[in-house]
Amino acid sequence: MEPEPQLSARSPIDRRRFLALVGGVSALGAFVAACGGKAPSSGIASAATVEASPGPSPTPTPRPEPIFPAGVERFRLMPDTQWETSGIAIHSGKQGPRVLVLGGVHGNEPGGWMAAEQIADWVPLIGSLIVVPRANRLSTYAFVRTGDGFGDLNRAYPGNPNSPQPMSRMAAEIVQMANYYRPHWLFDLHESWMFYNERGPSGGTAFIGQTIASGGTADTLPLIKKSMDIVNERINLREQFTLRTTVSGQGGQPPPAGSTPRPTETATPASTALPGSVTPQLAGGSSSLGFARWVDGCTPVLIEMGQYEQHESRRAELHTMLVGTAMGRLGML
Ligand SMILES: [Zn+2]
């Protein structure tokens, strides 16, 4: 039995209740901690005391809706390790949708974490906004997809707390954190190299820029589609997004000469069609599109921004437009 990690006395969440809620897994119990200087930049300074939801219940079906009083919580994933990264949860105090945003899952996709760092400053009118701007923080600093031996976070879900690969352990902490906050939506902000609409007849794994993939259902896909349509009306033709309801990423042609080959984000066996749930099973783990399997009621949305001849500031802006539009449709902004 490992000793249980210590939470700071300033932790905004009652630790016992939290552990009960997440099943009492001690090794993962310390993701929430009052976090001083390592939190993402935010205009919201003070953390409120937050009571956990009514619990515990070992196998609740369905589980009661959690209640998060108005305030801000800062938490750390993989605390006190070199892979530690910060997150923030901004609670309106009003019942409503809860949205989780991940940036920096891959370290060489700056548009995603730049956007997530901006989104971390938003204040939802209803529900809660939870943001982890740099999930694979060290890799964002090194500007590599993932560090040597880290493993690929977006191939690692649901993760394993005992894995030798740190990103598998990070995946497990993300899933555990998500099971605490119970987001209805996950926006996972990524970048590809080329644009999907410029892929040519044979397509290719590097050509999924300007796409949105979702593990949504007939109930949730319309909101994603509508949000995308609204954004598409406001941007130029090349920037416009495509909703990929069938996720496939195998084969295809190489990227143009001089470009950097990029692995696809959502490589998965073909023919995982929507509606229904997209649950790509990948060697060693799944992408975030399988999130609903581990976080009940969560619709994953994976946004891919093309890097080729599209400035990173615009990529970040388009990410924020998509997330902001969806949150607007949800009544959160
Ligand atoms: Zn990525």
Short mmCIF file of C-alpha atoms and ligand atoms in Angstrom, two decimals:
data_model
loop_
_atom_site.label_atom_id
_atom_site.label_comp_id
_atom_site.label_asym_id
_atom_site.label_seq_id
_atom_site.Cartn_x
_atom_site.Cartn_y
_atom_site.Cartn_z
CA MET A 1 0.00 0.00 0.00
CA GLU A 2 1.53 3.25 -1.03
CA PRO A 3 1.46 6.08 1.43
CA GLU A 4 -1.23 8.52 0.49
CA PRO A 5 0.08 11.74 -0.96
CA GLN A 6 -0.50 14.76 1.20
CA LEU A 7 -2.87 17.45 0.23
CA SER A 8 -2.17 20.94 1.21
CA ALA A 9 -4.13 22.16 4.17
CA ARG A 10 -5.39 24.87 1.85
CA SER A 11 -6.92 22.37 -0.47
CA PRO A 12 -10.32 23.65 -1.49
CA ILE A 13 -11.80 20.21 -1.67
CA ASP A 14 -12.53 18.00 1.25
CA ARG A 15 -10.14 15.20 0.63
CA ARG A 16 -12.09 12.40 2.24
CA ARG A 17 -15.19 13.19 0.26
CA PHE A 18 -13.17 13.48 -2.89
CA LEU A 19 -11.57 10.09 -2.40
CA ALA A 20 -14.94 8.60 -1.70
CA LEU A 21 -16.32 10.10 -4.85
CA VAL A 22 -13.56 8.78 -7.00
CA GLY A 23 -13.49 5.40 -5.38
CA GLY A 24 -10.76 5.88 -2.83
CA VAL A 25 -7.80 5.25 -5.10
CA SER A 26 -5.13 6.56 -2.84
CA ALA A 27 -2.31 6.86 -5.32
CA LEU A 28 -4.40 9.19 -7.43
CA GLY A 29 -6.09 10.96 -4.61
CA ALA A 30 -3.90 13.99 -4.55
CA PHE A 31 -4.57 15.64 -7.85
CA VAL A 32 -6.39 18.41 -6.13
CA ALA A 33 -4.19 20.73 -4.22
CA ALA A 34 -4.13 24.39 -3.51
CA CYS A 35 -1.69 25.59 -6.08
CA GLY A 36 0.34 28.72 -5.67
CA GLY A 37 2.59 29.92 -8.45
CA LYS A 38 2.10 27.10 -10.90
CA ALA A 39 -1.48 27.70 -11.83
CA PRO A 40 -2.23 29.02 -15.29
CA SER A 41 -2.56 32.74 -15.59
CA SER A 42 -6.02 33.76 -14.62
CA GLY A 43 -7.79 36.91 -13.70
CA ILE A 44 -9.52 35.01 -10.96
CA ALA A 45 -7.37 35.07 -7.92
CA SER A 46 -9.20 33.67 -4.97
CA ALA A 47 -10.21 30.10 -4.39
CA ALA A 48 -13.53 29.45 -2.80
CA THR A 49 -14.23 26.69 -0.37
CA VAL A 50 -16.00 24.00 -2.26
CA GLU A 51 -18.08 21.23 -0.88
CA ALA A 52 -18.08 17.99 -2.77
CA SER A 53 -21.29 16.60 -4.06
CA PRO A 54 -23.50 14.33 -2.01
CA GLY A 55 -21.70 11.07 -1.81
CA PRO A 56 -20.25 8.58 -1.37
CA SER A 57 -21.86 5.86 -3.38
CA PRO A 58 -19.69 3.07 -4.73
CA THR A 59 -21.57 2.12 -7.87
CA PRO A 60 -24.20 4.77 -8.38
CA THR A 61 -26.30 4.50 -11.50
CA PRO A 62 -26.98 7.24 -12.24
CA ARG A 63 -24.82 9.22 -9.93
CA PRO A 64 -26.28 12.37 -8.41
CA GLU A 65 -25.34 15.61 -10.08
CA PRO A 66 -22.41 17.21 -8.30
CA ILE A 67 -22.87 20.65 -6.83
CA PHE A 68 -20.01 23.11 -7.01
CA PRO A 69 -20.54 26.41 -5.22
CA ALA A 70 -19.35 29.54 -7.00
CA GLY A 71 -15.62 29.94 -6.91
CA VAL A 72 -12.35 28.90 -8.40
CA GLU A 73 -10.37 25.77 -7.67
CA ARG A 74 -6.84 25.22 -8.78
CA PHE A 75 -5.52 21.72 -8.96
CA ARG A 76 -2.45 19.86 -10.01
CA LEU A 77 -2.16 16.67 -11.98
CA MET A 78 0.79 14.40 -11.21
CA PRO A 79 1.72 16.73 -8.36
CA ASP A 80 5.31 16.90 -7.23
CA THR A 81 6.63 15.11 -10.28
CA GLN A 82 8.44 16.55 -13.26
CA TRP A 83 5.26 16.07 -15.29
CA GLU A 84 3.13 18.08 -12.88
CA THR A 85 0.71 20.37 -14.59
CA SER A 86 -1.95 22.76 -13.37
CA GLY A 87 -5.62 23.00 -13.93
CA ILE A 88 -8.36 25.37 -12.97
CA ALA A 89 -12.06 24.88 -12.33
CA ILE A 90 -14.27 27.95 -12.46
CA HIS A 91 -17.68 27.34 -10.97
CA SER A 92 -20.55 29.70 -11.55
CA GLY A 93 -22.46 28.31 -8.61
CA LYS A 94 -25.47 27.82 -10.88
CA GLN A 95 -26.64 24.53 -12.26
CA GLY A 96 -25.64 24.11 -15.86
CA PRO A 97 -23.29 22.43 -18.26
CA ARG A 98 -19.80 21.56 -17.17
CA VAL A 99 -17.12 21.88 -19.83
CA LEU A 100 -13.60 20.46 -19.65
CA VAL A 101 -10.94 21.87 -21.98
CA LEU A 102 -7.58 20.19 -22.56
CA GLY A 103 -4.67 21.93 -24.26
CA GLY A 104 -1.10 20.82 -24.74
CA VAL A 105 -1.84 17.12 -24.96
CA HIS A 106 0.80 17.23 -27.68
CA GLY A 107 3.67 19.58 -27.10
CA ASN A 108 4.19 20.74 -30.66
CA GLU A 109 0.64 22.01 -31.10
CA PRO A 110 0.84 25.51 -29.66
CA GLY A 111 -2.50 26.73 -30.99
CA GLY A 112 -4.20 24.34 -28.59
CA TRP A 113 -2.46 25.39 -25.41
CA MET A 114 -2.44 29.08 -26.34
CA ALA A 115 -6.21 28.86 -26.70
CA ALA A 116 -6.62 26.83 -23.51
CA GLU A 117 -4.64 29.42 -21.56
CA GLN A 118 -7.03 32.10 -22.78
CA ILE A 119 -10.08 29.97 -22.05
CA ALA A 120 -8.81 29.46 -18.50
CA ASP A 121 -9.60 33.14 -17.94
CA TRP A 122 -13.24 32.82 -18.92
CA VAL A 123 -15.99 32.92 -16.33
CA PRO A 124 -19.06 30.80 -17.09
CA LEU A 125 -22.50 32.27 -16.39
CA ILE A 126 -23.87 28.86 -15.50
CA GLY A 127 -22.29 25.51 -14.82
CA SER A 128 -18.53 25.05 -14.59
CA LEU A 129 -15.50 25.46 -16.79
CA ILE A 130 -12.51 23.23 -16.11
CA VAL A 131 -9.27 23.79 -18.02
CA VAL A 132 -5.94 22.01 -18.13
CA PRO A 133 -3.98 24.24 -20.51
CA ARG A 134 -0.81 22.16 -20.85
CA ALA A 135 -1.61 18.54 -20.16
CA ASN A 136 1.82 17.40 -21.37
CA ARG A 137 3.56 20.44 -19.94
CA LEU A 138 7.20 19.37 -20.36
CA SER A 139 6.57 18.53 -23.99
CA THR A 140 5.07 21.95 -24.62
CA TYR A 141 8.24 23.54 -23.29
CA ALA A 142 10.38 21.22 -25.43
CA PHE A 143 8.00 21.78 -28.37
CA VAL A 144 7.85 18.09 -29.18
CA ARG A 145 4.77 15.94 -29.61
CA THR A 146 5.78 14.03 -26.51
CA GLY A 147 9.00 13.47 -24.65
CA ASP A 148 11.17 10.38 -24.94
CA GLY A 149 9.60 7.60 -22.96
CA PHE A 150 6.60 9.71 -21.97
CA GLY A 151 4.11 7.86 -24.14
CA ASP A 152 1.43 9.56 -26.20
CA LEU A 153 -1.26 11.00 -23.97
CA ASN A 154 -3.84 10.84 -26.72
CA ARG A 155 -3.20 7.14 -27.16
CA ALA A 156 -3.20 6.34 -23.47
CA TYR A 157 -6.78 6.67 -22.22
CA PRO A 158 -8.07 5.61 -19.83
CA GLY A 159 -4.52 5.44 -18.52
CA ASN A 160 -2.88 3.35 -15.90
CA PRO A 161 -1.64 4.78 -12.60
CA ASN A 162 1.07 2.12 -12.49
CA SER A 163 2.30 2.48 -16.05
CA PRO A 164 5.98 3.16 -16.63
CA GLN A 165 4.88 5.74 -19.18
CA PRO A 166 4.14 9.04 -17.49
CA MET A 167 1.48 10.05 -20.02
CA SER A 168 -0.44 6.88 -19.21
CA ARG A 169 -0.36 7.95 -15.59
CA MET A 170 -1.41 11.44 -16.67
CA ALA A 171 -4.32 9.97 -18.63
CA ALA A 172 -5.43 8.14 -15.51
CA GLU A 173 -5.29 11.38 -13.52
CA ILE A 174 -7.23 13.26 -16.18
CA VAL A 175 -9.92 10.59 -16.14
CA GLN A 176 -10.04 10.67 -12.36
CA MET A 177 -10.23 14.44 -12.30
CA ALA A 178 -13.00 14.29 -14.90
CA ASN A 179 -14.90 11.82 -12.77
CA TYR A 180 -14.79 14.35 -9.99
CA TYR A 181 -15.98 17.32 -12.04
CA ARG A 182 -18.22 15.23 -14.29
CA PRO A 183 -18.01 17.38 -17.42
CA HIS A 184 -20.77 17.07 -19.96
CA TRP A 185 -18.34 18.12 -22.66
CA LEU A 186 -14.64 17.66 -23.31
CA PHE A 187 -12.95 19.94 -25.82
CA ASP A 188 -9.51 18.56 -26.64
CA LEU A 189 -7.55 21.15 -28.61
CA HIS A 190 -5.08 19.76 -31.14
CA GLU A 191 -3.30 20.63 -34.33
CA SER A 192 -2.61 18.70 -37.47
CA TRP A 193 -0.32 19.69 -40.31
CA MET A 194 -2.35 19.97 -43.50
CA PHE A 195 -5.94 20.96 -44.05
CA TYR A 196 -8.57 18.29 -44.48
CA ASN A 197 -10.19 20.14 -47.35
CA GLU A 198 -6.86 20.24 -49.19
CA ARG A 199 -6.14 16.54 -48.79
CA GLY A 200 -6.77 15.53 -52.40
CA PRO A 201 -8.37 12.28 -53.50
CA SER A 202 -6.29 9.93 -51.40
CA GLY A 203 -6.44 11.84 -48.17
CA GLY A 204 -3.81 11.16 -45.57
CA THR A 205 -3.13 11.14 -41.91
CA ALA A 206 -1.45 14.53 -41.94
CA PHE A 207 -4.53 16.12 -43.49
CA ILE A 208 -6.95 16.50 -40.64
CA GLY A 209 -6.47 20.18 -39.99
CA GLN A 210 -9.70 22.21 -39.71
CA THR A 211 -11.73 19.23 -38.59
CA ILE A 212 -13.87 18.46 -35.60
CA ALA A 213 -14.24 14.87 -34.50
CA SER A 214 -16.62 13.88 -31.79
CA GLY A 215 -17.73 10.92 -29.81
CA GLY A 216 -21.09 12.62 -29.63
CA THR A 217 -24.49 11.10 -30.05
CA ALA A 218 -27.65 12.08 -31.87
CA ASP A 219 -28.42 14.20 -28.80
CA THR A 220 -25.17 16.10 -28.69
CA LEU A 221 -23.96 16.23 -32.27
CA PRO A 222 -26.44 18.94 -33.32
CA LEU A 223 -24.88 21.40 -30.90
CA ILE A 224 -21.43 20.64 -32.25
CA LYS A 225 -22.64 20.95 -35.81
CA LYS A 226 -24.47 24.20 -35.12
CA SER A 227 -21.47 25.70 -33.34
CA MET A 228 -19.26 24.74 -36.24
CA ASP A 229 -21.68 26.23 -38.76
CA ILE A 230 -21.79 29.52 -36.85
CA VAL A 231 -18.00 29.72 -36.79
CA ASN A 232 -17.73 28.73 -40.44
CA GLU A 233 -19.95 31.65 -41.39
CA ARG A 234 -17.50 34.03 -39.75
CA ILE A 235 -14.23 32.76 -41.22
CA ASN A 236 -12.75 32.48 -44.66
CA LEU A 237 -13.24 29.52 -46.93
CA ARG A 238 -9.87 27.91 -46.31
CA GLU A 239 -10.31 28.08 -42.55
CA GLN A 240 -13.69 26.40 -42.51
CA PHE A 241 -14.16 23.26 -40.47
CA THR A 242 -15.48 19.86 -41.37
CA LEU A 243 -17.27 17.64 -38.88
CA ARG A 244 -15.87 14.16 -39.26
CA THR A 245 -18.56 11.83 -38.17
CA THR A 246 -16.64 8.83 -39.38
CA VAL A 247 -13.24 8.85 -37.85
CA SER A 248 -10.57 7.15 -39.85
CA GLY A 249 -6.96 7.95 -40.21
CA GLN A 250 -5.24 5.08 -41.88
CA GLY A 251 -3.14 5.20 -44.98
CA GLY A 252 -3.05 8.15 -47.26
CA GLN A 253 -0.40 10.15 -48.94
CA PRO A 254 2.65 11.71 -47.39
CA PRO A 255 2.70 15.41 -46.67
CA PRO A 256 4.26 17.71 -49.26
CA ALA A 257 8.00 17.88 -49.70
CA GLY A 258 9.57 20.08 -47.10
CA SER A 259 6.83 19.60 -44.59
CA THR A 260 7.14 17.76 -41.35
CA PRO A 261 5.25 14.48 -41.29
CA ARG A 262 2.79 14.48 -38.47
CA PRO A 263 1.02 11.53 -36.97
CA THR A 264 -2.71 11.75 -37.04
CA GLU A 265 -4.49 12.56 -33.84
CA THR A 266 -7.35 10.26 -34.26
CA ALA A 267 -5.84 7.25 -35.94
CA THR A 268 -8.27 4.50 -35.37
CA PRO A 269 -9.74 1.59 -37.21
CA ALA A 270 -12.06 2.85 -39.89
CA SER A 271 -15.82 2.71 -39.77
CA THR A 272 -16.50 3.99 -36.32
CA ALA A 273 -19.49 5.86 -37.56
CA LEU A 274 -21.77 8.27 -35.80
CA PRO A 275 -24.39 8.67 -34.50
CA GLY A 276 -23.72 6.43 -31.63
CA SER A 277 -20.47 6.60 -29.82
CA VAL A 278 -17.05 6.74 -31.35
CA THR A 279 -14.78 4.64 -29.24
CA PRO A 280 -11.60 4.15 -31.16
CA GLN A 281 -9.50 1.40 -29.71
CA LEU A 282 -5.86 2.02 -30.33
CA ALA A 283 -2.81 0.00 -29.55
CA GLY A 284 -1.99 0.64 -25.93
CA GLY A 285 -4.95 2.87 -25.32
CA SER A 286 -7.49 5.18 -26.81
CA SER A 287 -7.75 8.77 -27.82
CA SER A 288 -9.92 11.22 -25.96
CA LEU A 289 -12.73 10.36 -28.38
CA GLY A 290 -13.37 7.37 -26.16
CA PHE A 291 -13.86 9.60 -23.13
CA ALA A 292 -17.51 8.73 -22.62
CA ARG A 293 -16.50 5.21 -21.73
CA TRP A 294 -14.74 6.40 -18.58
CA VAL A 295 -16.63 9.57 -17.77
CA ASP A 296 -20.35 9.00 -17.86
CA GLY A 297 -22.30 11.57 -19.78
CA CYS A 298 -19.28 13.31 -21.30
CA THR A 299 -19.27 14.12 -24.99
CA PRO A 300 -15.72 14.40 -26.34
CA VAL A 301 -14.97 16.91 -29.06
CA LEU A 302 -11.53 16.82 -30.63
CA ILE A 303 -10.64 19.91 -32.62
CA GLU A 304 -7.79 19.77 -35.12
CA MET A 305 -6.28 22.96 -36.43
CA GLY A 306 -4.13 22.94 -39.55
CA GLN A 307 -0.66 24.35 -39.05
CA TYR A 308 0.34 24.67 -42.69
CA GLU A 309 0.40 28.36 -43.66
CA GLN A 310 -1.88 29.27 -40.81
CA HIS A 311 -0.30 31.37 -38.08
CA GLU A 312 -0.40 29.99 -34.57
CA SER A 313 -2.20 33.06 -33.28
CA ARG A 314 -5.00 32.44 -35.77
CA ARG A 315 -5.07 28.75 -34.86
CA ALA A 316 -5.49 29.68 -31.22
CA GLU A 317 -8.17 32.20 -32.15
CA LEU A 318 -10.13 29.61 -34.10
CA HIS A 319 -9.93 27.17 -31.19
CA THR A 320 -11.31 29.81 -28.85
CA MET A 321 -14.04 30.69 -31.35
CA LEU A 322 -15.21 27.10 -31.53
CA VAL A 323 -15.15 26.48 -27.79
CA GLY A 324 -16.66 29.89 -27.08
CA THR A 325 -19.43 29.41 -29.60
CA ALA A 326 -20.31 26.02 -28.19
CA MET A 327 -20.30 27.40 -24.65
CA GLY A 328 -22.45 30.27 -25.86
CA ARG A 329 -24.95 27.82 -27.32
CA LEU A 330 -24.94 26.08 -23.94
CA GLY A 331 -25.78 29.37 -22.23
CA MET A 332 -22.47 29.51 -20.43
CA LEU A 333 -21.11 32.70 -22.01
ZN ZN B 1 -2.45 16.57 -30.99
#
